[in-house]
GROMACS .gro file of C-alpha atoms in nm:
model
  281
    1MET     CA    1 -16.722 -17.455   6.633
    2PRO     CA    2 -16.839 -17.651   6.324
    3ASP     CA    3 -17.198 -17.763   6.297
    4LEU     CA    4 -17.262 -18.072   6.511
    5GLY     CA    5 -17.485 -18.225   6.247
    6PHE     CA    6 -17.203 -18.200   5.994
    7LEU     CA    7 -16.958 -18.368   6.235
    8LEU     CA    8 -17.208 -18.646   6.300
    9LYS     CA    9 -17.242 -18.715   5.928
   10VAL     CA   10 -16.865 -18.723   5.882
   11SER     CA   11 -16.831 -18.970   6.174
   12ARG     CA   12 -17.053 -19.227   5.992
   13PRO     CA   13 -17.289 -19.325   6.279
   14ARG     CA   14 -17.381 -19.649   6.100
   15PHE     CA   15 -17.016 -19.754   6.146
   16TRP     CA   16 -16.980 -19.650   6.510
   17PHE     CA   17 -17.017 -20.010   6.627
   18TYR     CA   18 -16.705 -20.106   6.433
   19LEU     CA   19 -16.511 -19.949   6.722
   20PHE     CA   20 -16.764 -19.966   7.004
   21GLY     CA   21 -16.850 -20.331   6.934
   22PRO     CA   22 -16.495 -20.466   6.975
   23TYR     CA   23 -16.458 -20.249   7.285
   24ILE     CA   24 -16.759 -20.398   7.466
   25VAL     CA   25 -16.667 -20.749   7.350
   26GLY     CA   26 -16.320 -20.693   7.498
   27LEU     CA   27 -16.477 -20.569   7.821
   28ALA     CA   28 -16.696 -20.877   7.846
   29ALA     CA   29 -16.398 -21.105   7.787
   30GLY     CA   30 -16.185 -20.924   8.046
   31ALA     CA   31 -16.445 -20.873   8.317
   32SER     CA   32 -16.473 -21.089   8.628
   33THR     CA   33 -16.828 -20.983   8.710
   34GLY     CA   34 -17.105 -20.800   8.527
   35ALA     CA   35 -17.054 -20.501   8.754
   36ASP     CA   36 -16.704 -20.454   8.611
   37LEU     CA   37 -16.859 -20.341   8.284
   38PHE     CA   38 -16.989 -20.021   8.441
   39SER     CA   39 -16.689 -19.867   8.616
   40TRP     CA   40 -16.615 -19.501   8.546
   41GLN     CA   41 -16.311 -19.599   8.339
   42THR     CA   42 -16.511 -19.831   8.114
   43VAL     CA   43 -16.786 -19.571   8.066
   44PHE     CA   44 -16.530 -19.296   7.997
   45LEU     CA   45 -16.369 -19.497   7.717
   46ALA     CA   46 -16.709 -19.614   7.591
   47PHE     CA   47 -16.798 -19.254   7.510
   48TYR     CA   48 -16.466 -19.213   7.334
   49PHE     CA   49 -16.514 -19.519   7.115
   50LEU     CA   50 -16.847 -19.386   6.994
   51PHE     CA   51 -16.849 -19.038   6.843
   52PRO     CA   52 -16.499 -18.882   6.896
   53SER     CA   53 -16.286 -19.173   6.774
   54ASN     CA   54 -16.502 -19.229   6.468
   55LEU     CA   55 -16.484 -18.860   6.383
   56LEU     CA   56 -16.105 -18.887   6.407
   57ILE     CA   57 -16.085 -19.183   6.167
   58TYR     CA   58 -16.336 -19.070   5.907
   59GLY     CA   59 -16.262 -18.698   5.938
   60ILE     CA   60 -15.893 -18.755   5.859
   61ASN     CA   61 -15.996 -18.990   5.582
   62ASP     CA   62 -16.222 -18.727   5.424
   63ILE     CA   63 -15.958 -18.456   5.446
   64PHE     CA   64 -15.690 -18.656   5.267
   65ASP     CA   65 -15.933 -18.820   5.023
   66HIS     CA   66 -16.077 -18.492   4.900
   67GLU     CA   67 -15.934 -18.513   4.549
   68THR     CA   68 -16.040 -18.873   4.486
   69ASP     CA   69 -16.381 -18.854   4.660
   70ASN     CA   70 -16.510 -18.639   4.375
   71PHE     CA   71 -16.496 -18.949   4.151
   72ASN     CA   72 -16.683 -19.171   4.399
   73GLU     CA   73 -17.062 -19.188   4.368
   74LYS     CA   74 -17.079 -19.378   4.698
   75LYS     CA   75 -16.918 -19.083   4.873
   76ILE     CA   76 -17.154 -18.834   4.711
   77GLU     CA   77 -17.479 -19.029   4.741
   78TYR     CA   78 -17.430 -19.261   5.039
   79GLU     CA   79 -17.186 -19.073   5.261
   80THR     CA   80 -17.081 -18.708   5.301
   81LEU     CA   81 -16.854 -18.528   5.057
   82VAL     CA   82 -16.639 -18.287   5.260
   83GLU     CA   83 -16.548 -17.979   5.059
   84ARG     CA   84 -16.206 -17.821   5.098
   85GLU     CA   85 -16.344 -17.508   5.263
   86SER     CA   86 -16.477 -17.726   5.549
   87HIS     CA   87 -16.140 -17.881   5.632
   88LYS     CA   88 -16.036 -17.625   5.896
   89ASN     CA   89 -16.366 -17.657   6.080
   90LEU     CA   90 -16.342 -18.034   6.060
   91ILE     CA   91 -15.989 -18.037   6.204
   92PHE     CA   92 -16.109 -17.809   6.485
   93GLY     CA   93 -16.399 -18.044   6.554
   94ILE     CA   94 -16.172 -18.350   6.561
   95LEU     CA   95 -15.937 -18.186   6.811
   96THR     CA   96 -16.217 -18.044   7.026
   97LEU     CA   97 -16.391 -18.377   7.064
   98ASN     CA   98 -16.084 -18.601   7.093
   99LEU     CA   99 -15.845 -18.410   7.319
  100PRO     CA  100 -16.073 -18.419   7.629
  101PHE     CA  101 -16.049 -18.797   7.612
  102LEU     CA  102 -15.688 -18.830   7.500
  103ILE     CA  103 -15.524 -18.588   7.745
  104PRO     CA  104 -15.639 -18.788   8.053
  105ALA     CA  105 -15.483 -19.094   7.887
  106VAL     CA  106 -15.148 -18.994   8.038
  107PHE     CA  107 -15.287 -19.132   8.366
  108PHE     CA  108 -15.357 -19.476   8.213
  109THR     CA  109 -15.120 -19.763   8.281
  110PRO     CA  110 -14.824 -19.775   8.040
  111GLU     CA  111 -14.977 -20.082   7.872
  112LEU     CA  112 -15.313 -19.912   7.808
  113LEU     CA  113 -15.138 -19.598   7.690
  114SER     CA  114 -14.933 -19.800   7.441
  115ALA     CA  115 -15.245 -19.973   7.307
  116LEU     CA  116 -15.422 -19.638   7.268
  117ALA     CA  117 -15.114 -19.495   7.094
  118ALA     CA  118 -15.119 -19.789   6.851
  119PHE     CA  119 -15.488 -19.727   6.784
  120LEU     CA  120 -15.417 -19.362   6.705
  121PHE     CA  121 -15.120 -19.450   6.485
  122PHE     CA  122 -15.314 -19.690   6.264
  123SER     CA  123 -15.621 -19.464   6.262
  124ILE     CA  124 -15.431 -19.156   6.148
  125PHE     CA  125 -15.179 -19.304   5.907
  126TYR     CA  126 -15.432 -19.526   5.733
  127SER     CA  127 -15.530 -19.206   5.551
  128ALA     CA  128 -15.259 -18.949   5.626
  129PRO     CA  129 -14.911 -18.916   5.473
  130PRO     CA  130 -14.635 -19.013   5.489
  131ILE     CA  131 -14.766 -19.371   5.512
  132ARG     CA  132 -15.120 -19.335   5.373
  133ALA     CA  133 -15.169 -19.709   5.399
  134LYS     CA  134 -15.505 -19.699   5.222
  135SER     CA  135 -15.325 -19.639   4.891
  136ILE     CA  136 -15.086 -19.934   4.935
  137PRO     CA  137 -15.249 -20.265   4.836
  138PHE     CA  138 -15.261 -20.526   5.113
  139LEU     CA  139 -15.121 -20.278   5.366
  140ASP     CA  140 -15.458 -20.103   5.336
  141SER     CA  141 -15.638 -20.408   5.472
  142ALA     CA  142 -15.367 -20.483   5.729
  143PHE     CA  143 -15.396 -20.132   5.876
  144ASN     CA  144 -15.758 -20.204   5.963
  145VAL     CA  145 -15.618 -20.379   6.267
  146LEU     CA  146 -15.702 -20.038   6.417
  147TYR     CA  147 -16.050 -20.181   6.483
  148VAL     CA  148 -15.897 -20.451   6.701
  149PHE     CA  149 -15.737 -20.213   6.950
  150PRO     CA  150 -16.059 -20.099   7.123
  151GLY     CA  151 -16.117 -20.465   7.210
  152VAL     CA  152 -15.759 -20.505   7.332
  153ILE     CA  153 -15.798 -20.191   7.542
  154GLY     CA  154 -16.129 -20.306   7.690
  155TYR     CA  155 -15.987 -20.648   7.776
  156HIS     CA  156 -15.672 -20.507   7.937
  157LEU     CA  157 -15.867 -20.242   8.126
  158LEU     CA  158 -16.056 -20.508   8.323
  159SER     CA  159 -15.820 -20.804   8.324
  160GLY     CA  160 -15.483 -20.631   8.355
  161SER     CA  161 -15.341 -20.857   8.084
  162TRP     CA  162 -15.337 -20.886   7.705
  163PRO     CA  163 -15.575 -21.108   7.511
  164PRO     CA  164 -15.421 -21.431   7.374
  165LEU     CA  165 -15.213 -21.365   7.063
  166THR     CA  166 -15.432 -21.607   6.869
  167VAL     CA  167 -15.737 -21.393   6.941
  168ILE     CA  168 -15.558 -21.076   6.827
  169ILE     CA  169 -15.449 -21.245   6.502
  170THR     CA  170 -15.803 -21.372   6.450
  171ALA     CA  171 -15.949 -21.026   6.497
  172GLY     CA  172 -15.688 -20.887   6.257
  173CYS     CA  173 -15.795 -21.138   5.991
  174TRP     CA  174 -16.156 -21.038   6.047
  175THR     CA  175 -16.093 -20.664   6.013
  176ALA     CA  176 -15.869 -20.716   5.708
  177ALA     CA  177 -16.152 -20.908   5.541
  178MET     CA  178 -16.398 -20.637   5.639
  179HIS     CA  179 -16.181 -20.373   5.473
  180ALA     CA  180 -16.114 -20.574   5.159
  181TYR     CA  181 -16.484 -20.640   5.110
  182SER     CA  182 -16.567 -20.272   5.160
  183ALA     CA  183 -16.311 -20.179   4.893
  184ILE     CA  184 -16.487 -20.377   4.620
  185PRO     CA  185 -16.772 -20.128   4.557
  186ASP     CA  186 -16.506 -19.856   4.512
  187ILE     CA  187 -16.306 -20.039   4.243
  188GLU     CA  188 -16.427 -19.835   3.948
  189ALA     CA  189 -16.400 -19.498   4.126
  190ASP     CA  190 -16.057 -19.583   4.266
  191ARG     CA  191 -15.926 -19.687   3.926
  192ILE     CA  192 -16.051 -19.363   3.769
  193ALA     CA  193 -15.886 -19.165   4.048
  194GLY     CA  194 -15.563 -19.364   4.019
  195VAL     CA  195 -15.589 -19.509   4.371
  196ARG     CA  196 -15.444 -19.856   4.419
  197THR     CA  197 -15.614 -20.080   4.674
  198ILE     CA  198 -15.629 -20.451   4.742
  199ALA     CA  199 -15.948 -20.461   4.535
  200THR     CA  200 -15.816 -20.267   4.234
  201VAL     CA  201 -15.504 -20.486   4.221
  202CYS     CA  202 -15.673 -20.823   4.275
  203GLY     CA  203 -16.007 -20.754   4.111
  204PRO     CA  204 -16.346 -20.828   4.267
  205TYR     CA  205 -16.344 -21.207   4.252
  206VAL     CA  206 -15.994 -21.266   4.387
  207THR     CA  207 -16.065 -21.010   4.659
  208LEU     CA  208 -16.382 -21.199   4.755
  209ALA     CA  209 -16.178 -21.520   4.768
  210ILE     CA  210 -15.924 -21.350   4.997
  211CYS     CA  211 -16.208 -21.232   5.221
  212ALA     CA  212 -16.353 -21.583   5.239
  213ALA     CA  213 -16.012 -21.726   5.329
  214LEU     CA  214 -15.964 -21.468   5.604
  215TYR     CA  215 -16.308 -21.539   5.749
  216LEU     CA  216 -16.239 -21.912   5.743
  217ALA     CA  217 -15.906 -21.852   5.919
  218SER     CA  218 -16.085 -21.649   6.185
  219ALA     CA  219 -16.339 -21.926   6.239
  220PHE     CA  220 -16.066 -22.189   6.268
  221LEU     CA  221 -15.852 -21.989   6.510
  222THR     CA  222 -16.143 -21.905   6.742
  223LEU     CA  223 -16.286 -22.257   6.742
  224PRO     CA  224 -16.125 -22.342   7.082
  225TYR     CA  225 -16.284 -22.031   7.237
  226LEU     CA  226 -16.624 -22.003   7.067
  227GLY     CA  227 -16.702 -22.348   6.932
  228PHE     CA  228 -17.031 -22.360   6.741
  229VAL     CA  229 -17.060 -21.981   6.732
  230SER     CA  230 -16.724 -21.960   6.556
  231VAL     CA  231 -16.830 -22.212   6.292
  232SER     CA  232 -17.168 -22.045   6.244
  233LEU     CA  233 -17.031 -21.694   6.196
  234GLY     CA  234 -16.748 -21.810   5.974
  235SER     CA  235 -16.993 -22.002   5.754
  236ALA     CA  236 -17.229 -21.704   5.735
  237TYR     CA  237 -16.954 -21.474   5.610
  238VAL     CA  238 -16.829 -21.725   5.354
  239LEU     CA  239 -17.186 -21.756   5.222
  240LEU     CA  240 -17.199 -21.377   5.205
  241MET     CA  241 -16.884 -21.374   4.992
  242ILE     CA  242 -17.034 -21.635   4.759
  243ALA     CA  243 -17.357 -21.434   4.730
  244SER     CA  244 -17.147 -21.126   4.652
  245ILE     CA  245 -17.010 -21.294   4.338
  246TRP     CA  246 -17.355 -21.302   4.182
  247SER     CA  247 -17.439 -20.958   4.320
  248TYR     CA  248 -17.129 -20.811   4.156
  249ARG     CA  249 -17.202 -20.978   3.823
  250SER     CA  250 -17.557 -20.838   3.825
  251GLY     CA  251 -17.442 -20.490   3.930
  252LYS     CA  252 -17.619 -20.514   4.267
  253LEU     CA  253 -17.323 -20.553   4.502
  254PHE     CA  254 -17.370 -20.205   4.648
  255LYS     CA  255 -17.716 -20.303   4.773
  256LEU     CA  256 -17.562 -20.599   4.952
  257TYR     CA  257 -17.279 -20.380   5.078
  258ARG     CA  258 -17.530 -20.146   5.243
  259ALA     CA  259 -17.642 -20.438   5.460
  260PHE     CA  260 -17.281 -20.517   5.557
  261PRO     CA  261 -17.275 -20.291   5.868
  262ILE     CA  262 -17.595 -20.457   5.993
  263ILE     CA  263 -17.443 -20.802   5.943
  264ASN     CA  264 -17.127 -20.699   6.129
  265VAL     CA  265 -17.324 -20.551   6.419
  266ALA     CA  266 -17.530 -20.871   6.441
  267ALA     CA  267 -17.210 -21.076   6.453
  268GLY     CA  268 -17.072 -20.853   6.728
  269PHE     CA  269 -17.399 -20.883   6.922
  270ILE     CA  270 -17.374 -21.263   6.907
  271LEU     CA  271 -17.010 -21.257   7.017
  272PHE     CA  272 -17.083 -21.029   7.312
  273TRP     CA  273 -17.366 -21.242   7.447
  274GLU     CA  274 -17.182 -21.567   7.386
  275ILE     CA  275 -16.899 -21.440   7.605
  276ALA     CA  276 -17.115 -21.259   7.861
  277LEU     CA  277 -17.361 -21.544   7.918
  278ASN     CA  278 -17.083 -21.802   7.956
  279LYS     CA  279 -16.895 -21.582   8.206
  280PHE     CA  280 -17.170 -21.429   8.415
  281LEU     CA  281 -17.444 -21.695   8.428
   0.00000   0.00000   0.00000
């Protein structure tokens, strides 16, 4: 069994809420009462959308990015560079921690099973061949819809239905913007490694404009559901994109990028309580 500390580093704990956050927001939106949030099924999947699922996404990413990660200072200094000799142990760790949650999935409803299968598909083939979406500009951002599926699963688990299509599209715009923004600090390393992404093709400023447009679209589409909160969050992210222009020009974008997970978690926190307080109080 590989070292647990190593697996934790690979799973990027600072990004765990990118899966867990949408899941609990989906639960809140689908629940009838506060007690619904704490059934054994919701808790079971909550554990999955913390450590195991993140290890799956980032572990597969690190295995198939090995050659290009050597050119990326962010990977070496800010994250964990996974050497080739660690790949077998990492694969064993991914299987060991994921299968205990995925095997019982055969007892889910067909709808939940299909949503989980979609989550796995996008999670795996974002990095893995034959699709390797992360090396196909624009498809790389689109494949980050994988972060929407925990919310869809949480909602369906408690409501027995799917979220409105508008909400799913909105969340997809949000996650696409999140990916595109995260690709900007990697532009130089990706170009050296010969990796094509939305950011290497469009350049930093056009990519920031695309992100701003996607965040504005998200705010507009969720206006009927979230009102002032939708406008506030959309405006905050657009301001962040504008601030990033000056940060990139001054060579300080990476410092701003390091705060990005905190900003996203704060946005998720606001969304959860906006939904929960309106439904349960």
